[in-house]
């Protein structure tokens, strides 16, 4: 699938829930929340069908997200079923990490069960190592569980584990996170705050550009070495820390004017909307056509029509007012 601007779509990011056990200020405003009623959420069978159809159109990378995907009931059986979709060559999960170390009925940790089900890569959100800042950002005191979750993920043997840190002025810390990632041989990525929440946090005063994060790192480690050929399927630009084999990613969704050029993604929300771009109001109700009895061929045509309408770039720099919060899109 290719759109009018030459974006080749090979990646589907799938949200399976709008619910979360944390309340990150930039994602899920405190004044919320009414969760979606169950009947408005795609069943696992429906989600699997949409993913299978997408793979038949050339999608080979699938990442499961939310809300917090690991809070959804029977999520492990969903992951087990995903492995039967032969077109998925790269299966990933985005999680806040709080539940990865939890024991499952099989005696394995959640992380081990996910690995067993075929999950190859895990992105874990970690904005800070300071417990107080962690609870200010997430509204919960789950830092110890997250650190246990990261250890559980490492023990489970995933092919790739990345730590994602959303940059916020006055909250972000750099060196402790870089050292934490270095000691564990994990890839750390800094992500610019995007206007995808209605909460007060998204003032210009809280925005911290990646250039500033990079300067903070360089004043400590010396000039970072660009690694333009190092890519992990996502929109990160990677740099190496001098005299180390450690890579740091920067995701400049707001300040990098070329950010959208290499976009290869579509999103499926948990309530069955296909979104051609995170930073656009466009969304198309594939659940409705599926529940009205669409054939696989009709679903494929639906995908192609959505791809046809993928915008050249996101609208975040144009006074964008979020219509849906991140937690309800699937970051
Ligand atoms: C929406 S979360 C869903 C998965 C999981 N609950 C987690 O926290 O990783 C996915 C990613 O989106 C990021 N995110 C949420 N709101 C954001 C915002 N306003 N700007 C930039 N990134 C954001 C989170 O930090 C997280 O890394
Ligand atoms: S970023 Fe993840 S953990 Fe935080 S509120 Fe959003 S969905 Fe939940």
PDB file of C-alpha atoms and ligand atoms in Angstrom, residues 20 22-24 26-28 66-68 96 327, ligand 2:
ATOM      1  CA  UNK A  20      -5.242   2.470  31.660  1.00  0.00           C
ATOM      2  CA  UNK A  22      -2.015   5.101  35.084  1.00  0.00           C
ATOM      3  CA  UNK A  23      -3.007   8.698  34.427  1.00  0.00           C
ATOM      4  CA  UNK A  24      -0.132  10.357  32.591  1.00  0.00           C
ATOM      5  CA  UNK A  26       0.090  14.346  28.745  1.00  0.00           C
ATOM      6  CA  UNK A  27      -2.080  11.441  27.680  1.00  0.00           C
ATOM      7  CA  UNK A  28      -5.105  11.073  29.859  1.00  0.00           C
ATOM      8  CA  UNK A  66      -3.576   1.206  24.249  1.00  0.00           C
ATOM      9  CA  UNK A  67      -4.389   2.672  26.827  1.00  0.00           C
ATOM     10  CA  UNK A  68      -2.486   0.038  28.716  1.00  0.00           C
ATOM     11  CA  UNK A  96       3.875   1.290  30.681  1.00  0.00           C
ATOM     12  CA  UNK A 327      -5.075   7.174  25.490  1.00  0.00           C
TER      13      UNK A 327
HETATM   14  S1  LIG B   2       0.952   7.084  28.378  1.00  0.00           S
HETATM   15 FE1  LIG B   2       0.383   4.931  28.614  1.00  0.00          FE
HETATM   16  S2  LIG B   2       0.466   4.671  30.842  1.00  0.00           S
HETATM   17 FE2  LIG B   2       0.338   6.819  30.533  1.00  0.00          FE
HETATM   18  S3  LIG B   2      -1.880   7.296  30.661  1.00  0.00           S
HETATM   19 FE3  LIG B   2      -1.293   7.029  28.476  1.00  0.00          FE
HETATM   20  S4  LIG B   2      -1.817   4.941  28.075  1.00  0.00           S
HETATM   21 FE4  LIG B   2      -1.651   5.136  30.314  1.00  0.00          FE
END
